[in-house]
Each structure stands twice: as C-alpha cells, then as structure tokens.
Coordinates of C-alpha atoms and ligand atoms in Angstrom, one line a residue:
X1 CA -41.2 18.7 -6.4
X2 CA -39.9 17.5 -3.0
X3 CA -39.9 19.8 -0.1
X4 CA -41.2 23.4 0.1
X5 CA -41.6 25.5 -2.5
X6 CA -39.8 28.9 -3.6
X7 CA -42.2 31.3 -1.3
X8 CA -42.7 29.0 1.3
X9 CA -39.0 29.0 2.1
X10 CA -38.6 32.7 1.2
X11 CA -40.7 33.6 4.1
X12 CA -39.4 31.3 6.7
X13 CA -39.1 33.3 10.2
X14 CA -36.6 31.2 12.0
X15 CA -33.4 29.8 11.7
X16 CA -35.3 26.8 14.0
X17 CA -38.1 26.8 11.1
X18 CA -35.6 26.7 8.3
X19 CA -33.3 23.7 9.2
X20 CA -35.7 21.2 9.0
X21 CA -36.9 23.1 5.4
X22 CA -33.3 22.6 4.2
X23 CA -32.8 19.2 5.0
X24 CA -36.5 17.9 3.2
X25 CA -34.2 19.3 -0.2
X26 CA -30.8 17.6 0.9
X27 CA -29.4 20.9 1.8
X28 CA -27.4 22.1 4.6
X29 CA -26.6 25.5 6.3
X30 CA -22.7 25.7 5.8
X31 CA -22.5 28.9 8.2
X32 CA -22.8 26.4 10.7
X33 CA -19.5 24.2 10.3
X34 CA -16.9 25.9 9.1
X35 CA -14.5 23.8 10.2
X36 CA -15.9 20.6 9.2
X37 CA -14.4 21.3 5.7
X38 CA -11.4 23.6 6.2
X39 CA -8.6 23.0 8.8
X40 CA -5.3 24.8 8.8
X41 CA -3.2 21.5 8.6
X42 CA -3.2 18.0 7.7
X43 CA -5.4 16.2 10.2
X44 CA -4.9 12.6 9.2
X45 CA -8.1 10.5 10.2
X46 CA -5.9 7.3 9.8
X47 CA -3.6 6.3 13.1
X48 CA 0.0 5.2 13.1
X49 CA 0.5 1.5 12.9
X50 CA 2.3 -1.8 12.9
X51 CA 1.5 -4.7 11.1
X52 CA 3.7 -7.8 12.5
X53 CA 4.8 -10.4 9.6
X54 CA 4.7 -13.6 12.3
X55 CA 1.2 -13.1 13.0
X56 CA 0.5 -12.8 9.4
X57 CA 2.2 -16.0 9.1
X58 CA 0.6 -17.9 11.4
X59 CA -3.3 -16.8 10.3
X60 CA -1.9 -17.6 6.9
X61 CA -0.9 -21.1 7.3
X62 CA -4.3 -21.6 9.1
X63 CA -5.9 -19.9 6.2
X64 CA -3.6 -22.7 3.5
X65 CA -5.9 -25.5 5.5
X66 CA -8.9 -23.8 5.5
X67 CA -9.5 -22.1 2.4
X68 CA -7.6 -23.2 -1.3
X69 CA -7.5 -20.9 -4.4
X70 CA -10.1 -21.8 -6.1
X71 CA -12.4 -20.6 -3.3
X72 CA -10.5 -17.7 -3.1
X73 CA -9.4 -15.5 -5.2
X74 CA -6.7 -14.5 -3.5
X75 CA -5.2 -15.8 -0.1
X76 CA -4.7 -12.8 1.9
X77 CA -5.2 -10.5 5.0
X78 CA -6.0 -6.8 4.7
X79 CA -4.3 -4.7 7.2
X80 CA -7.2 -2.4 8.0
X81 CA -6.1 1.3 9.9
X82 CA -7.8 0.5 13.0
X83 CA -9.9 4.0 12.7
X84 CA -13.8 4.0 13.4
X85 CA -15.3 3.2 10.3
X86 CA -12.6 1.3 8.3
X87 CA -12.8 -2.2 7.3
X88 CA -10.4 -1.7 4.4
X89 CA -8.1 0.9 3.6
X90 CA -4.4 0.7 5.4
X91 CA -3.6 4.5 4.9
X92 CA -6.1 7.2 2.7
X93 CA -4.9 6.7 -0.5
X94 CA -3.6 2.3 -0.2
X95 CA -4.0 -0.5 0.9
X96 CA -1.7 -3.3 1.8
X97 CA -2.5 -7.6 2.0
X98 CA -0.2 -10.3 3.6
X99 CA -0.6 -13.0 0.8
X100 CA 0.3 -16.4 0.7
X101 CA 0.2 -19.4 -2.0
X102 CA 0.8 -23.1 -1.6
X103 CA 2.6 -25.4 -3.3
X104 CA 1.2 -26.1 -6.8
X105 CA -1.4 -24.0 -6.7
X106 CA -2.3 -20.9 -9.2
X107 CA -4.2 -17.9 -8.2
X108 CA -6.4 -17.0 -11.3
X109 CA -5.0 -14.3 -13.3
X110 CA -7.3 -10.9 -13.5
X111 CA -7.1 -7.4 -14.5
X112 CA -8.3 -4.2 -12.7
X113 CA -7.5 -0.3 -12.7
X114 CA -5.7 -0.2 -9.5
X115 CA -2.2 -0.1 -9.5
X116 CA -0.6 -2.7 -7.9
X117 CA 2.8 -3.9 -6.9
X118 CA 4.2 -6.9 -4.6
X119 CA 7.7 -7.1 -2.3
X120 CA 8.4 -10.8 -1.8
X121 CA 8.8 -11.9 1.6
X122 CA 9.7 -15.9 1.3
X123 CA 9.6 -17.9 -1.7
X124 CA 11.8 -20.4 -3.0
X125 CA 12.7 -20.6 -6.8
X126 CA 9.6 -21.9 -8.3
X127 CA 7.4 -19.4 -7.3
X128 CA 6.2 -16.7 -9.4
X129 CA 3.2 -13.8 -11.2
X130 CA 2.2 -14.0 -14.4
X131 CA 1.8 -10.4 -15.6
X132 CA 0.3 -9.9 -19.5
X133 CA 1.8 -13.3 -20.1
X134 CA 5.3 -13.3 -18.7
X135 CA 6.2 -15.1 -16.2
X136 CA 8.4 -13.1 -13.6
X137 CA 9.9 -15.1 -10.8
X138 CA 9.7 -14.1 -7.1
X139 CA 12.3 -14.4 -4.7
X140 CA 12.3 -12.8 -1.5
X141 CA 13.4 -8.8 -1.6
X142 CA 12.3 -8.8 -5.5
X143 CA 9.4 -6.4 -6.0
X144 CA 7.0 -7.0 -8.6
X145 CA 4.9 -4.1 -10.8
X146 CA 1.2 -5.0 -12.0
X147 CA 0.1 -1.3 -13.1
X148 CA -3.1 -0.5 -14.3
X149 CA -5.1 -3.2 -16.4
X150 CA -2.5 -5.6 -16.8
X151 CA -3.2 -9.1 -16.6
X152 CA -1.7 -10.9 -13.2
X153 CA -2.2 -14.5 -11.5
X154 CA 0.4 -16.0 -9.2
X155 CA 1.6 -19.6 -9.2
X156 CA 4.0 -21.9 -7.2
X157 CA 5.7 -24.6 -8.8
X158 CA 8.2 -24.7 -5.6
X159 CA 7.7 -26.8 -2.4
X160 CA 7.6 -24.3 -0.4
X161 CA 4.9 -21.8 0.3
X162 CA 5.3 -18.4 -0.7
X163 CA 4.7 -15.5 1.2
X164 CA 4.6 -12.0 -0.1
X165 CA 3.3 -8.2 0.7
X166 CA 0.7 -6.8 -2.0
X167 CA 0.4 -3.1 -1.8
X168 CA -2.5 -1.4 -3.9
X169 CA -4.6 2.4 -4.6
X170 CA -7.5 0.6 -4.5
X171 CA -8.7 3.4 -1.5
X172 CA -8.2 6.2 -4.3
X173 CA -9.7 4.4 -6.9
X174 CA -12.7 4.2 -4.8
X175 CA -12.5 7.8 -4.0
X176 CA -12.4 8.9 -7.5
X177 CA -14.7 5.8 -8.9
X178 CA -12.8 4.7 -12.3
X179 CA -12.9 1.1 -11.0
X180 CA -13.5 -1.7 -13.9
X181 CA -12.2 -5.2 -12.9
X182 CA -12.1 -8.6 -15.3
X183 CA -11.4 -12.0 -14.5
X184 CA -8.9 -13.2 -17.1
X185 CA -11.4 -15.7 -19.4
X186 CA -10.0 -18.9 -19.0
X187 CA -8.8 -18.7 -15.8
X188 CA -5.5 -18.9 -15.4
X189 CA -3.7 -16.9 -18.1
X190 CA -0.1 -18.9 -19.8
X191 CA 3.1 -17.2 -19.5
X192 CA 5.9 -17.2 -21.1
X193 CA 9.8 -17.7 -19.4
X194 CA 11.2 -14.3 -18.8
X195 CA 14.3 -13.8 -21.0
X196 CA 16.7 -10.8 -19.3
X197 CA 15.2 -8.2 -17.3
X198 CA 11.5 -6.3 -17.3
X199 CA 10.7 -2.8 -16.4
X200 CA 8.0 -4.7 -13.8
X201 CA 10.9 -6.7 -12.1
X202 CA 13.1 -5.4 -9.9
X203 CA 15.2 -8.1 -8.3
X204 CA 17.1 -8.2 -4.9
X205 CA 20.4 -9.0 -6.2
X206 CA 20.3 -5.5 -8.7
X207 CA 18.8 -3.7 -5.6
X208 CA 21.7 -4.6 -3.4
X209 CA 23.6 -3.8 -5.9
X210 CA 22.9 -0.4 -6.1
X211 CA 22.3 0.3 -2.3
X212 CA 25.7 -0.8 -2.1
X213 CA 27.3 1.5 -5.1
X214 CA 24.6 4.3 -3.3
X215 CA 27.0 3.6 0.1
X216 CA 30.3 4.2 -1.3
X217 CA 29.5 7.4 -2.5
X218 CA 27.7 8.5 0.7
X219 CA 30.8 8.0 3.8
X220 CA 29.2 8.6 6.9
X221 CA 25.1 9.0 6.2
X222 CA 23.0 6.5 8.3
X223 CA 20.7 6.0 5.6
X224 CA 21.0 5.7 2.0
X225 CA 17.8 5.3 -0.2
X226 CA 16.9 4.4 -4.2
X227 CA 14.6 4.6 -5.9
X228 CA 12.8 2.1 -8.0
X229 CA 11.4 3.4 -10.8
X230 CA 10.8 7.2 -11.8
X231 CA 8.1 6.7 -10.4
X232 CA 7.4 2.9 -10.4
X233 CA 3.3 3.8 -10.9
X234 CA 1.4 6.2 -11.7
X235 CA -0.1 6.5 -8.4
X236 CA 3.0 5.2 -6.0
X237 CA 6.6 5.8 -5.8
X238 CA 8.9 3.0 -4.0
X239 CA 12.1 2.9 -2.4
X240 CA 14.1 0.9 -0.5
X241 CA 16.4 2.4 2.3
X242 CA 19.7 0.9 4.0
X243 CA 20.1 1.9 7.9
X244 CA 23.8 1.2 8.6
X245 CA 24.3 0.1 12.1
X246 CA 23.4 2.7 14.8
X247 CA 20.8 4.8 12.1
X248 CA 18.8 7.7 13.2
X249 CA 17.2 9.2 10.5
X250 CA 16.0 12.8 10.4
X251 CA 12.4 13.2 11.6
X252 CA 10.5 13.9 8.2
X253 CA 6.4 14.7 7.9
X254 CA 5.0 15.5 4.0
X255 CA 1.7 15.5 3.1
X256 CA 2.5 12.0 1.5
X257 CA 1.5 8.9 3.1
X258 CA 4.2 6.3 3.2
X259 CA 4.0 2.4 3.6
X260 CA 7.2 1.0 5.1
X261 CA 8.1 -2.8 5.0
X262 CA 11.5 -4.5 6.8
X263 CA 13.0 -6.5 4.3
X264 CA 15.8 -7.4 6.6
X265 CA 17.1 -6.7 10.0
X266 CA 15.9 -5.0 12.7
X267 CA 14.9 -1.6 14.1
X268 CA 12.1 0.8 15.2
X269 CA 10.3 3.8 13.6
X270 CA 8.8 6.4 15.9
X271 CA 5.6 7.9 14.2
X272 CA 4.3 10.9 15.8
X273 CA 3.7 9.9 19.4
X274 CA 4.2 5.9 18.8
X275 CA 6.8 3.8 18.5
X276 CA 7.2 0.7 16.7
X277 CA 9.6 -2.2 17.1
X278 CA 9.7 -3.9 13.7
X279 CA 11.6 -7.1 12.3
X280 CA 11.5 -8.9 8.7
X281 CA 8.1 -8.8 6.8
X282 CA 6.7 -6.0 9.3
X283 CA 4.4 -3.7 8.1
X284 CA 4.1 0.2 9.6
X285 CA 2.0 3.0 8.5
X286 CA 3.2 7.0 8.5
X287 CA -0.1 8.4 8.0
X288 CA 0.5 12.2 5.8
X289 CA 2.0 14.9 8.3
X290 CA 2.7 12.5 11.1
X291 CA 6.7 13.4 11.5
X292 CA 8.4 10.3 11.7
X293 CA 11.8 8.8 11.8
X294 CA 13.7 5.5 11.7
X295 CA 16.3 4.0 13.8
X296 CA 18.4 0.6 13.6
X297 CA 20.9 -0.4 16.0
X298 CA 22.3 -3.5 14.0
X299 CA 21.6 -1.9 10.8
X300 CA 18.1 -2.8 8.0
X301 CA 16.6 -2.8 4.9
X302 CA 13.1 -0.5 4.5
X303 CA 10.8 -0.8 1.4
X304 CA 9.5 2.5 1.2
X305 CA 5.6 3.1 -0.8
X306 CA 4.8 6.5 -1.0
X307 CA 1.7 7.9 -2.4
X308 CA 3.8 11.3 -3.7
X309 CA 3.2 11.5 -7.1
X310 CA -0.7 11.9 -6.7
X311 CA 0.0 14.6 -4.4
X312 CA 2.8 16.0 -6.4
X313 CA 0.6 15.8 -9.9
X314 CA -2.5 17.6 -7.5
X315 CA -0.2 19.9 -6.3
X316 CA -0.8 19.2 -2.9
X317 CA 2.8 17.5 -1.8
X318 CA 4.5 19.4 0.5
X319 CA 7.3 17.9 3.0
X320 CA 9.0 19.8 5.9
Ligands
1HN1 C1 -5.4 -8.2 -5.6 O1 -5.9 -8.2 -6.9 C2 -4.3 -8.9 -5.3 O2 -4.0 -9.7 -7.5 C3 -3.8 -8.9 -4.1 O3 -2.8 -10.6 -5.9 C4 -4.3 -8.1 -3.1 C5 -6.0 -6.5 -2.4 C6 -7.2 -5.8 -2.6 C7 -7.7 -5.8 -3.9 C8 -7.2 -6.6 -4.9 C9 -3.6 -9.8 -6.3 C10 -5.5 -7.3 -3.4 C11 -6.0 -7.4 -4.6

C-alpha cells in the first residue's frame, strides 16, 4: 500500500497535515476549487484566429525543395491555436493542415479513425485522392470526404502543384482515445476512374449550382448557405455560404466550434473582440460561444466546418 493507512488518515488534525496525506494517494480536496471544474458558460481555452493562405504558400513551396513524399508522409502545416500549451489542435474538437503535392508525386495511401475531409484550394486537372480505391479528382472549390477507416493517398499527375486545406477530429479522437491508424500495405493503394458522382465528392460546379438555385429563392438575404451532406461526417458538418455584395451576417455564438475557409472573394469576420481581414485560401477559427459574424463588401464564398453534430448527439449544442 502507498501512502498512509486507514487510521493514520482518520486521525489527521489539520487541514495543513492532510493535504500532503492526500496527494501521497493521488487524491485531491475538491472543496478547494470549485470552479476549476464548473463555470456557468462556455469559457473557450482556444483564441480567435486567422490563418493566411499566402504564407502557407510560400512555407509550402519552400517545404516542395526541402522535404519530398517519401520522407514525409504528408506535406503539410498544422495551424496550431496559439494557446499556452498547444502544439496541435486548431480549435477543441479539430484540426486543420495547409497541404501541398508536387508534380508526379503520390502521397502513400493510409487509414485511421479520424474523420477527415479536404476543400481544394488550387489544382489543375490531374490532381487527385485515392479513397478505398477510387480515384476522385480535385479541382479547386471541390471538397473531398475520407470518413473513418477508409483508405486515402493523394497523387498529382498535373504540372502544376496542388494545394489543398485538410480538416480533421483528430483533437477528439485524442480526447476520447479510439485511435488505430494503418499504413496501406503496399504503399500506394490503385484506384480506379471515377464513373458519375460519389457520396465523398462534392464538386464546385454542383455547389455553385445550388448556392445559386439557394439565391433565387432567398430575394434580399446577405447570405445564403447549404449544406453538404446531412451531416457530411459523423463528427463534422460542412457548409459553404454566399455573401452577396455588402453582407453583414447576424452575429451568431453556439456551443459549436466552426472552421471557416474563403473559397473566393474577399471579406472580414469579426470574432468576439477580433477582427479578421481574409482573402482566398484563408483560414479563421470561431472558437464555441465566441459570437461572431461575417461581412463582405464585394461579395464571397465561406466553407463552413462545424463540429455540431458531436454536440448535438451529446446534447450539449446550443446556439443563441
Ligand atoms: C492526414 O492523414 C492527412 O491523409 C492530412 O492527407 C492531414 C493532419 C493530421 C493528421 C493526419 C492526409 C493530417 C492527417
């Protein structure tokens, strides 16, 4: 037995006497910090924050010289929360990488329980993932699925580098520990053209598509949104949102943390007390119950990634 025993502690005469007592068996006194586990409202630890695609760029193309894919498994820059402590995650629940691949080279394909999904930035045809052996093409706007143990290795058969935004739950994942991860055996796993459409591909051209049918029917909103997917993961819900010229959006906070990427245009999203000036590619964070709202003068296009339905299946969303 570590520590003292059952009488020993029974007839301890000070509080002074009985911290130290408590702490040789890894226990603590909980009348002392209430508040250190219960507060009456969301008090994010993570901090508002913008990600800017041209300096992703830039540490990219140094990183294409540098480092190839066969030394790395994957080419790509985390975009850490810059909170004490963190060297990972960009908001609680996910995380979010700048990636980039070269010209004729393959990323090895490998599977892993996070949930993951890609928004392509630039690409030309040529480039595209392998996910449990079909080859979906990526083109710049198109968002790409890789749920949950499926198979998924990138490739570029273009001359042109591609350039995309991976967006992951690896922070929950290692919150609630059902991690397992394989490399694919063999490398690089085959895939096969896709023929029509998959439920793991949604391209620009059918989003546009519906954000402008979503448009007509809505005369006079700044903002119109879809959704892709119902949700598309089992972890994270995505949208992508049109700010005609002159948006404001209505300041929204939900206990929700939300991931928002410019796909094109312009604009600036205030987050609680910051505000961001965004372009293409840009990455900004809404940590959960920081109110934020979006405005574009010249009108944009926002991905959305929202971690909702793990609050909604814990019963914990709530949106005000
Ligand atoms: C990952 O597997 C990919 O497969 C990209 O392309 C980014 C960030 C963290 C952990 C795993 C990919 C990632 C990642």
């Amino acid at each position: 037995m570590t520590g003292s025993t059952q009488g020993d502690l029974a007839k301890t005469a000070t509080l002074d006497e009985l911290y130290p007592k408590l702490a040789a068996i890894e226990m603590g006194a909980g009348w002392n910090k209430p508040t250190a586990s219960l507060w009456p409202s969301p008090g994010s630890t993570f901090r508002p924050f913008h990600w800017r695609y041209d300096q992703a760029k830039g540490a990219l193309d140094a990183a294409g010289r540098l480092i190839d894919t066969a030394l790395a498994e994957r080419r790509n820059l985390i975009l850490m929360n810059p909170i004490a402590g963190n060297n990972y995650a960009t908001a609680a629940t996910t995380v979010v990488a700048y990636q980039m691949i070269m010209p004729g080279e393959q990323a090895r394909s490998h599977r892993h329980t996070p949930n993951a999904l890609r928004l392509v930035l630039d690409a030309k045809p040529g480039a595209f993932t392998v996910v449990d052996g079909v080859k979906l093409p990526m083109l710049p706007g198109d968002v790409l699925l890789t749920p949950n143990w499926s198979w998924h290795g990138h490739g570029n058969e273009s001359d042109a580098p591609a350039y995309w935004l991976d967006f992951l739950d690896v922070p929950i994942v290692h919150l609630l520990n059902p991690m397992f991860f394989e490399p694919y055996p063999g490398d690089f796993e085959p895939g096969t053209e896709l023929a029509g459409t998959s439920p793991l591909l949604f391209r620009w051209e059918d989003t546009e598509r519906r954000l402008d049918d979503a448009a007509g029917g809505q005369n006079g909103a700044h903002a119109v949104e879809i959704k892709l997917g119902d949700p598309a993961l089992d972890t994270l819900a995505l949208s992508m949102i049109r700010l005609t010229p002159d948006a404001e959006t209505t300041p929204v906070r939900t206990t929700a943390n939300n991931v928002y990427a410019c796909v094109s245009g312009e604009g600036e999203t205030e987050v609680g007390d910051a505000r961001f000036a965004w372009r293409r590619g840009d990455v900004v964070v809404a940590p959960a119950w920081e109110r934020h709202r979006h405005r574009s003068s010249g009108g944009a296009v926002l991905f959305r990634v929202s971690d909702a339905p793990i609050m909604t299946k814990l019963g914990f969303f709530r949106s005000e």
